[in-house]
Short mmCIF file of N, CA and C in Angstrom, two decimals:
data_model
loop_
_atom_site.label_atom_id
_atom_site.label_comp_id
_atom_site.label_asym_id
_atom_site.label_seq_id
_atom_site.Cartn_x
_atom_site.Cartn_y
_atom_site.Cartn_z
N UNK A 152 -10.71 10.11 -33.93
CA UNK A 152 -12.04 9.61 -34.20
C UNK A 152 -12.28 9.48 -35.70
N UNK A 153 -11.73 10.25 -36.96
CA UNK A 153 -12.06 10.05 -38.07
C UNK A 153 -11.41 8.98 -38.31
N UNK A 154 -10.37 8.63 -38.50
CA UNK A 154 -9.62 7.58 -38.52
C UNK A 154 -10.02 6.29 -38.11
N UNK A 155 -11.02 6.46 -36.94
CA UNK A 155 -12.07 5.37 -36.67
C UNK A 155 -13.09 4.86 -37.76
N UNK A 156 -13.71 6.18 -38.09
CA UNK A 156 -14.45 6.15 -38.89
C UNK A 156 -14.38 5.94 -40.38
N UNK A 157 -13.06 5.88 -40.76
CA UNK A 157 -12.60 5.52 -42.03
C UNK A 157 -12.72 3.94 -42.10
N UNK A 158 -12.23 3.24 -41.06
CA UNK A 158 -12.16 2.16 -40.84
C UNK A 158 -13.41 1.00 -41.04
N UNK A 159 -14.48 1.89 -41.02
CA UNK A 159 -16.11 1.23 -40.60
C UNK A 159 -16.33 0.94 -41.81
N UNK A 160 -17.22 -0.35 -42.57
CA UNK A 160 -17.32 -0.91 -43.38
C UNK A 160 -19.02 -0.30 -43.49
N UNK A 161 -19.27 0.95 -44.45
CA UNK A 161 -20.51 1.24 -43.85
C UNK A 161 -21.68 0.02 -44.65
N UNK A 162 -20.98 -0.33 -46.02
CA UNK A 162 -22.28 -1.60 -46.30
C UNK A 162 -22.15 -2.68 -45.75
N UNK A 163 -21.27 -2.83 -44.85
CA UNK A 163 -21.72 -4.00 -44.00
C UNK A 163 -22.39 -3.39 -42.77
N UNK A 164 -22.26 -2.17 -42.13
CA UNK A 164 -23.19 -1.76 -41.27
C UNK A 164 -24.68 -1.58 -42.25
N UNK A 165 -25.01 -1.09 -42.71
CA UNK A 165 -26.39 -1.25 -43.43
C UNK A 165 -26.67 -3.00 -43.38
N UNK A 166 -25.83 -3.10 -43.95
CA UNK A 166 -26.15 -5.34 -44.09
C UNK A 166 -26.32 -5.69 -42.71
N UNK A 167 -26.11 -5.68 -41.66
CA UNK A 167 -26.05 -5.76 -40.57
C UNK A 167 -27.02 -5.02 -39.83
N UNK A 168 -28.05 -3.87 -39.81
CA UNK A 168 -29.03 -3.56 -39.41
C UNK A 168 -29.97 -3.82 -40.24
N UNK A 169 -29.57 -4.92 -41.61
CA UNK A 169 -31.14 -5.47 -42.12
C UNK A 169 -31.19 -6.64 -41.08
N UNK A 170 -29.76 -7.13 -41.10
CA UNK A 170 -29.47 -9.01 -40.09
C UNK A 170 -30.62 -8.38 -38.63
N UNK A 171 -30.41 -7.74 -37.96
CA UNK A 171 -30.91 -7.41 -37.22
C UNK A 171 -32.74 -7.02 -36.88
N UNK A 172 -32.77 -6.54 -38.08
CA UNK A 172 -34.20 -6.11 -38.14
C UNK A 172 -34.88 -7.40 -38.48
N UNK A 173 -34.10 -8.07 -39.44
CA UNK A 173 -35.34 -9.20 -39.87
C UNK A 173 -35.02 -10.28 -39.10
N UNK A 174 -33.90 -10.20 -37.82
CA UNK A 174 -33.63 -11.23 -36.85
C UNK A 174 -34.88 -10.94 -35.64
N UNK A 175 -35.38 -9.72 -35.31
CA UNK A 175 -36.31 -9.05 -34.86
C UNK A 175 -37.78 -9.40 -35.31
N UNK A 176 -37.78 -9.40 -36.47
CA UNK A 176 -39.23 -10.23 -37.08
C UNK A 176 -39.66 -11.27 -36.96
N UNK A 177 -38.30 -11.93 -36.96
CA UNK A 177 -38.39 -13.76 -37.18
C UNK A 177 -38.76 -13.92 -35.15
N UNK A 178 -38.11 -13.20 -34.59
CA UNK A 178 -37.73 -13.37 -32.92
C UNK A 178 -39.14 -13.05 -32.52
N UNK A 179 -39.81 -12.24 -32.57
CA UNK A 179 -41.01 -11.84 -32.36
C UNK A 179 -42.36 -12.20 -32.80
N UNK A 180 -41.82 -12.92 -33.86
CA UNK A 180 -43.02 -13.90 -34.41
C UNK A 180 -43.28 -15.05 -33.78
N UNK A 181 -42.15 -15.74 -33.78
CA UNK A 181 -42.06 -16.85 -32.79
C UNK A 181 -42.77 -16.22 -31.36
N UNK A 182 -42.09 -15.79 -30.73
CA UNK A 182 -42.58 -15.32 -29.47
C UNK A 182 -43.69 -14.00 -29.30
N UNK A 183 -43.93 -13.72 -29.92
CA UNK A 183 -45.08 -13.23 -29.87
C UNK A 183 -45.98 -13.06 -28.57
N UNK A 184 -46.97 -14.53 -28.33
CA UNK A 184 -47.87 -14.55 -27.23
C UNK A 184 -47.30 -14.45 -25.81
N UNK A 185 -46.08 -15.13 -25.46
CA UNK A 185 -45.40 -15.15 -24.75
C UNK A 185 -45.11 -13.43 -24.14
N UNK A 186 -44.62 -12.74 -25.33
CA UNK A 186 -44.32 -11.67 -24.99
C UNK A 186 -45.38 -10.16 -24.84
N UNK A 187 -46.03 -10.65 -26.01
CA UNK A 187 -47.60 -9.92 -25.05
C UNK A 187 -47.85 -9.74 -23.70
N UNK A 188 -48.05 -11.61 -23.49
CA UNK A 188 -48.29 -11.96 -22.40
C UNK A 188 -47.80 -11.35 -21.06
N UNK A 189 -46.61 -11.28 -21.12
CA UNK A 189 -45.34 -10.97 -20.24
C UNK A 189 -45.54 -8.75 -19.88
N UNK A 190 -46.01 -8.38 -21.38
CA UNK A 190 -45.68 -7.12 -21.59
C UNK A 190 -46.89 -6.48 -20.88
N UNK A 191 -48.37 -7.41 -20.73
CA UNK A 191 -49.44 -6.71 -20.80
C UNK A 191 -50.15 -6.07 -22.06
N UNK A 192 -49.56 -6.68 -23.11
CA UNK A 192 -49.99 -6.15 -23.85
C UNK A 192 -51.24 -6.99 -24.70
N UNK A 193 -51.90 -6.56 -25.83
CA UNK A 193 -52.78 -7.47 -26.70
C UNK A 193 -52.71 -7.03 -27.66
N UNK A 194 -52.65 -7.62 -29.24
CA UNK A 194 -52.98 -7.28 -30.18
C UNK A 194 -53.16 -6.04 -30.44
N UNK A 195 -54.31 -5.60 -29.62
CA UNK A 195 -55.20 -4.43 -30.80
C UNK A 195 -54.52 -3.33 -29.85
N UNK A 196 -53.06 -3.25 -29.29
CA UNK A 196 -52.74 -2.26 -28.13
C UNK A 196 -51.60 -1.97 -29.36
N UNK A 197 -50.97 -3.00 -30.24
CA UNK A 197 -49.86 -2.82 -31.09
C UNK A 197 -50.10 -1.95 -32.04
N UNK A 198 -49.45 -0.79 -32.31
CA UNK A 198 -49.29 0.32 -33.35
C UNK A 198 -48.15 -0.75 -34.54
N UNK A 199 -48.95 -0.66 -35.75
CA UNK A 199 -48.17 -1.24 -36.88
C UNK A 199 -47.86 -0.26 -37.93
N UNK A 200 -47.58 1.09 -37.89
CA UNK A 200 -47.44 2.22 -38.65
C UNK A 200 -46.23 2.13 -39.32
N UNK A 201 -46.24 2.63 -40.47
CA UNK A 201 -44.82 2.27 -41.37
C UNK A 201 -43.67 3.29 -40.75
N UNK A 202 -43.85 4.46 -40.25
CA UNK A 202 -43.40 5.58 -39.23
C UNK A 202 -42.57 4.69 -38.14
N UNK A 203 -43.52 3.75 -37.70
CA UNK A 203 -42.31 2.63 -36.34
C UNK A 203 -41.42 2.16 -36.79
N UNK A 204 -41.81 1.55 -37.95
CA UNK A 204 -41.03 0.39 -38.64
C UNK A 204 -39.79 1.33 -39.14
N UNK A 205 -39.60 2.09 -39.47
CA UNK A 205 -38.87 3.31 -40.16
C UNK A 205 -37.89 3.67 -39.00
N UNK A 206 -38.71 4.05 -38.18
CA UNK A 206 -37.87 4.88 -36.46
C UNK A 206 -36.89 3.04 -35.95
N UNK A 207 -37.14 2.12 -35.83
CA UNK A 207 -37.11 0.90 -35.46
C UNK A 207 -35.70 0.37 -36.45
N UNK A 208 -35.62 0.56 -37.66
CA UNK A 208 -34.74 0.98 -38.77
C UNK A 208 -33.33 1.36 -38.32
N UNK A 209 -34.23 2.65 -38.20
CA UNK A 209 -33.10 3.75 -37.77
C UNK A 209 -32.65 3.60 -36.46
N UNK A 210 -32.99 2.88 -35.60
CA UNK A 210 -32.41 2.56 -34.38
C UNK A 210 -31.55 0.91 -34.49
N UNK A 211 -32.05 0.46 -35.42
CA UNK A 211 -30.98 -0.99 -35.95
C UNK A 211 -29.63 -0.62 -36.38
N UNK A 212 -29.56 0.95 -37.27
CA UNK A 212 -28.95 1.43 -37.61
C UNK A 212 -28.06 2.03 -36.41
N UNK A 213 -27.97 2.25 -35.55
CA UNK A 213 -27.82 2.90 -34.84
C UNK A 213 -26.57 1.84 -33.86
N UNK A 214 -27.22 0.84 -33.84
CA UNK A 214 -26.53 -0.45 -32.69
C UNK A 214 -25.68 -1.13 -33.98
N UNK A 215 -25.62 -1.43 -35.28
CA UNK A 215 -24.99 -2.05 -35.74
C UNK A 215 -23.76 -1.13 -36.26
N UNK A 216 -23.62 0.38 -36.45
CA UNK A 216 -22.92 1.47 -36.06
C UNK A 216 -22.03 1.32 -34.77
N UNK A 217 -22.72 0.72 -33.80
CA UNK A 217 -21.89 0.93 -32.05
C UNK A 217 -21.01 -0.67 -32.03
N UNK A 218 -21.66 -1.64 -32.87
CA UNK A 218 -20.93 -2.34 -32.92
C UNK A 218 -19.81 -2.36 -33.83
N UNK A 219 -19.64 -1.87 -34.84
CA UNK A 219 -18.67 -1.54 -35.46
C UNK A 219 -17.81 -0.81 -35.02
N UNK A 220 -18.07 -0.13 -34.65
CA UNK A 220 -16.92 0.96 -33.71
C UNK A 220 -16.14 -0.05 -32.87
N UNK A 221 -17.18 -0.62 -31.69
CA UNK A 221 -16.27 -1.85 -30.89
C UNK A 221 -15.44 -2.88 -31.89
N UNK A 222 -15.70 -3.12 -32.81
CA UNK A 222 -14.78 -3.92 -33.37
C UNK A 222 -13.78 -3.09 -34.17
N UNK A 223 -14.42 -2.20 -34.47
CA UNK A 223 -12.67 -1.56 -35.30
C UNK A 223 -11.58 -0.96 -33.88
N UNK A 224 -12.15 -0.49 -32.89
CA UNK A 224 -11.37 -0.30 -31.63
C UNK A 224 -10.47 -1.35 -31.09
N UNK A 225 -11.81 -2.30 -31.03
CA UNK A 225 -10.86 -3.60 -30.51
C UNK A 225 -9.81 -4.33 -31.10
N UNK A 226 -9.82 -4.27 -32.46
CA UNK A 226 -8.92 -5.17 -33.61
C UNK A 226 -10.11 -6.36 -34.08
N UNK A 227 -10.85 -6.78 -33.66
CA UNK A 227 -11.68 -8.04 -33.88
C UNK A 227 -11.86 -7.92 -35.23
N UNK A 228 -11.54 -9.08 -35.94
CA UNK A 228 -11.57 -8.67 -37.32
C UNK A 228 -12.36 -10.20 -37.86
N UNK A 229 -12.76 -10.72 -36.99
CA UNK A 229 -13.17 -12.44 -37.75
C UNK A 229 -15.07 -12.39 -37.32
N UNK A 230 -15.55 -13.24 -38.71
CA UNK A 230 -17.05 -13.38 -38.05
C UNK A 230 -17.27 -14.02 -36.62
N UNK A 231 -16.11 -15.00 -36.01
CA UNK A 231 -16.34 -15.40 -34.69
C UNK A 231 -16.31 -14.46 -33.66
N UNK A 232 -15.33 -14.36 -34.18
CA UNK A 232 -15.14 -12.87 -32.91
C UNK A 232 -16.25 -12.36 -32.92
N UNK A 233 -16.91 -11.43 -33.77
CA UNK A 233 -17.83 -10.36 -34.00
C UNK A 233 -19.31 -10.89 -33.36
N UNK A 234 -19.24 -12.06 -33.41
CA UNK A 234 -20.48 -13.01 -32.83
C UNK A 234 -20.34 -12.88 -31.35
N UNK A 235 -19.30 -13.35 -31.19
CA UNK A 235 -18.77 -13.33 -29.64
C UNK A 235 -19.28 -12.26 -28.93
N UNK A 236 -18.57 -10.74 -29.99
CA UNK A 236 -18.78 -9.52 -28.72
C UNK A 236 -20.21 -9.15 -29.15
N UNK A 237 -20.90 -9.47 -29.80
CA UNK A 237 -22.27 -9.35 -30.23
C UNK A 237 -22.80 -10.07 -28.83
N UNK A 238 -22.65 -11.58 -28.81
CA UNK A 238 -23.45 -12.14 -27.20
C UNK A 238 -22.96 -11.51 -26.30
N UNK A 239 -21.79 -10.64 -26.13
CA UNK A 239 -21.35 -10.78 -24.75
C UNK A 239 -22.14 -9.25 -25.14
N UNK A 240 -22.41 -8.31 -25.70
CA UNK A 240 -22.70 -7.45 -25.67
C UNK A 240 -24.03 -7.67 -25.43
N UNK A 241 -25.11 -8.02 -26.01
CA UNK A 241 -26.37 -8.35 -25.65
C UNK A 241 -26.63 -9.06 -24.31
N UNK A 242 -25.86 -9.57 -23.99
CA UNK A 242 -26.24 -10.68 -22.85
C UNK A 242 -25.58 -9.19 -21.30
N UNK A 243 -24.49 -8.80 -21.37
CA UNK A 243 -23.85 -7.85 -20.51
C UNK A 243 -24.23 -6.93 -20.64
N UNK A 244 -24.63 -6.16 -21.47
CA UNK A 244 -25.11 -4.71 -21.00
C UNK A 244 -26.53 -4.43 -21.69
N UNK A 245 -27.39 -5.24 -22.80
CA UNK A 245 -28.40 -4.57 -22.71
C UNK A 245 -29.46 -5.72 -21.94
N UNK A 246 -29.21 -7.17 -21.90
CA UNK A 246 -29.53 -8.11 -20.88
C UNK A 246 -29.62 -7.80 -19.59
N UNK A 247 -28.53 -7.40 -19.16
CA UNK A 247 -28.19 -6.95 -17.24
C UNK A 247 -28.68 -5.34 -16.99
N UNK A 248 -29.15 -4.69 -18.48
CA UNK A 248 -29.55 -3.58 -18.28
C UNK A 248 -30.98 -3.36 -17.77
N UNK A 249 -31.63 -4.60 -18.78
CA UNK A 249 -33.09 -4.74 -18.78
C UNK A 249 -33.38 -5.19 -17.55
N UNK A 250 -32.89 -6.33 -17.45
CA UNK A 250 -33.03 -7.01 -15.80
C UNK A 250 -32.71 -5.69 -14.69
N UNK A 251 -31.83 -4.86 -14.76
CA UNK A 251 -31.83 -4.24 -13.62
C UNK A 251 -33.09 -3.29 -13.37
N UNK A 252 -33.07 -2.28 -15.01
CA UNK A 252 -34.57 -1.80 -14.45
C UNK A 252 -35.58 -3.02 -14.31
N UNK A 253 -35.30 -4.30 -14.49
CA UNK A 253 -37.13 -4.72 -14.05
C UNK A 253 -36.93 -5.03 -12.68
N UNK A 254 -35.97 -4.98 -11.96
CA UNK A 254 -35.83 -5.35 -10.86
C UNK A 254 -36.36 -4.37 -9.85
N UNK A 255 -36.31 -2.73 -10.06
CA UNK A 255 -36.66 -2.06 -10.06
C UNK A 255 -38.49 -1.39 -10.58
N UNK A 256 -38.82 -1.71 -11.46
CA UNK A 256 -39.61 -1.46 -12.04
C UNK A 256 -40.93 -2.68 -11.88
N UNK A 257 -40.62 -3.70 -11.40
CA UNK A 257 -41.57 -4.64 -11.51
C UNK A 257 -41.83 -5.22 -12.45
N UNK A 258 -41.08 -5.31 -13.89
CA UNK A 258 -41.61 -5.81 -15.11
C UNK A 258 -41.22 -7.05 -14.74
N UNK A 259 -42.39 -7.91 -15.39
CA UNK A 259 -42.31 -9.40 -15.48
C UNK A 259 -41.04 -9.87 -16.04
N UNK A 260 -40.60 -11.11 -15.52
CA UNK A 260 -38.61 -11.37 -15.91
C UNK A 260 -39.12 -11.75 -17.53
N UNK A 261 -40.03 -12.62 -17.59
CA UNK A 261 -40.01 -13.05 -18.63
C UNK A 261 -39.97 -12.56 -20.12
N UNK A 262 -40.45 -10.80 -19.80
CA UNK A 262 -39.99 -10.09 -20.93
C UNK A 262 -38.35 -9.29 -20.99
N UNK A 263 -37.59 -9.33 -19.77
CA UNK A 263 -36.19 -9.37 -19.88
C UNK A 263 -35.64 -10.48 -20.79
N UNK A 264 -36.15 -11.69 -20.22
CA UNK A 264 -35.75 -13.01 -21.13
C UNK A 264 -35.95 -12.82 -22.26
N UNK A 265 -37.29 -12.53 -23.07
CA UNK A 265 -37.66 -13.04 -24.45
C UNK A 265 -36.42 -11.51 -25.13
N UNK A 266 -36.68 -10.01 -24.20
CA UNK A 266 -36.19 -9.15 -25.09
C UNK A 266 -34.60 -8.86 -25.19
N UNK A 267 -33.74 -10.10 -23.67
CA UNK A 267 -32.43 -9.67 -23.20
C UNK A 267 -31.82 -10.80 -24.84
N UNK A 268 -32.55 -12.38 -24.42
CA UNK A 268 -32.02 -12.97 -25.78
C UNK A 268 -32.15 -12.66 -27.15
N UNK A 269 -33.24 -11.49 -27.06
CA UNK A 269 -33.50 -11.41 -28.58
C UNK A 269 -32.32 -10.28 -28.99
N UNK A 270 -31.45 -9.09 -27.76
CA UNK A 270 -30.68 -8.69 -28.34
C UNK A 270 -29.49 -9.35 -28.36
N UNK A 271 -29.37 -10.52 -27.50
CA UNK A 271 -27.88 -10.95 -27.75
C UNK A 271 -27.89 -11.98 -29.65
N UNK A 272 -28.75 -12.54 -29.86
CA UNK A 272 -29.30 -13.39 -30.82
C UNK A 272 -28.99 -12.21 -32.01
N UNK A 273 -29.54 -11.02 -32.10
CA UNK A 273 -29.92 -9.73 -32.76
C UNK A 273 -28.20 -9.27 -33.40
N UNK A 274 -27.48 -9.48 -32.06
CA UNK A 274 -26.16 -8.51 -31.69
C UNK A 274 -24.58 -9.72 -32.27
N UNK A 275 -25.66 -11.06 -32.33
CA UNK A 275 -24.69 -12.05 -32.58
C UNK A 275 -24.64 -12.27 -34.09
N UNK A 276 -25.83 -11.79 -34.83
CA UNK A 276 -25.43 -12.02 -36.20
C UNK A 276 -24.98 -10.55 -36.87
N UNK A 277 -25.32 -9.23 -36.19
CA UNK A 277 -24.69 -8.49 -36.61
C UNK A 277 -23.09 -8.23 -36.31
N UNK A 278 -22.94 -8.82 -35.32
CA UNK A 278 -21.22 -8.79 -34.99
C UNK A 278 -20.70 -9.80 -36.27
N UNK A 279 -20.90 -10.98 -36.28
CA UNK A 279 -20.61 -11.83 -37.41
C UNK A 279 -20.77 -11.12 -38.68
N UNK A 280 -21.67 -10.37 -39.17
CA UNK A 280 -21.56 -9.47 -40.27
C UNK A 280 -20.27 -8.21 -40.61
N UNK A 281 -20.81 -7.64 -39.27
CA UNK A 281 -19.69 -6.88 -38.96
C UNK A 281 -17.67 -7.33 -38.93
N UNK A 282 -17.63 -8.38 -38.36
CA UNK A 282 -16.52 -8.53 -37.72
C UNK A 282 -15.78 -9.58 -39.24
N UNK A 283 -16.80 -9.71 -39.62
CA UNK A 283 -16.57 -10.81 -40.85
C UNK A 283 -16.17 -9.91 -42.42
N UNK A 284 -16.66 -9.30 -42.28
CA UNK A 284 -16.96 -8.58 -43.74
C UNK A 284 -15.76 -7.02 -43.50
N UNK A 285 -14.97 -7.40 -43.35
CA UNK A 285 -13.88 -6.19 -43.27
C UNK A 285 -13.63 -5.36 -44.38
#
């Protein structure tokens, strides 16, 4: 496992959970009403505390870390690649994840949709960061 970890490019993981966070801003701005809509939610229900934004951070941090690992495991060493297992990763396991609890859960599909593409979209430019920047 250290030997893994020698391997990890950690300023491109930092560069890669900014790609992410401000791929998250841009994704949510756009969709926005849609996803309210979908969530039940409204405006004045959204907590905008610098504390989220911080925790939210640290959880970008967190996935652009797990993707690095998959690519130094795998050998993937090109920004295509890294894009690649970025969609297939967003779209396969946190996509088919979301969908399964809403299938379960009753959540409207349409916030699987806006939140399954926003991690493959999210997961596709940090793999390209990642997989690119060796």
């Amino acid at each position: 496992m250290m030997d893994l970890m020698s391997q990890i490019n950690w300023l491109a993981v930092l560069a890669a959970a900014i790609a992410g966070f401000a791929t998250g801003a841009v994704w949510y701005g756009v969709f926005a009403k849609p996803w309210m809509e979908a969530a039940g939610l409204s405006q004045e229900d959204l907590t905008q505390s610098p504390a989220l934004y911080a925790g939210a951070f640290g959880l970008q941090l967190a996935m652009a870390f797990t993707i690095a690992l998959v690519l130094v495991t795998t050998g993937i060493s090109t920004w295509l690649g890294g894009a690649l297992l970025g969609v297939a990763l967003g779209i396969g396991v946190v996509t088919a994840n979301k969908a399964l609890n809403a299938s379960f859960q009753g959540t409207d599909k349409r916030l699987v949709l806006i939140d399954g593409l926003h991690a493959a979209t999210a997961f596709a430019f940090m793999g390209a960061i990642l997989g690119g920047w060796q």
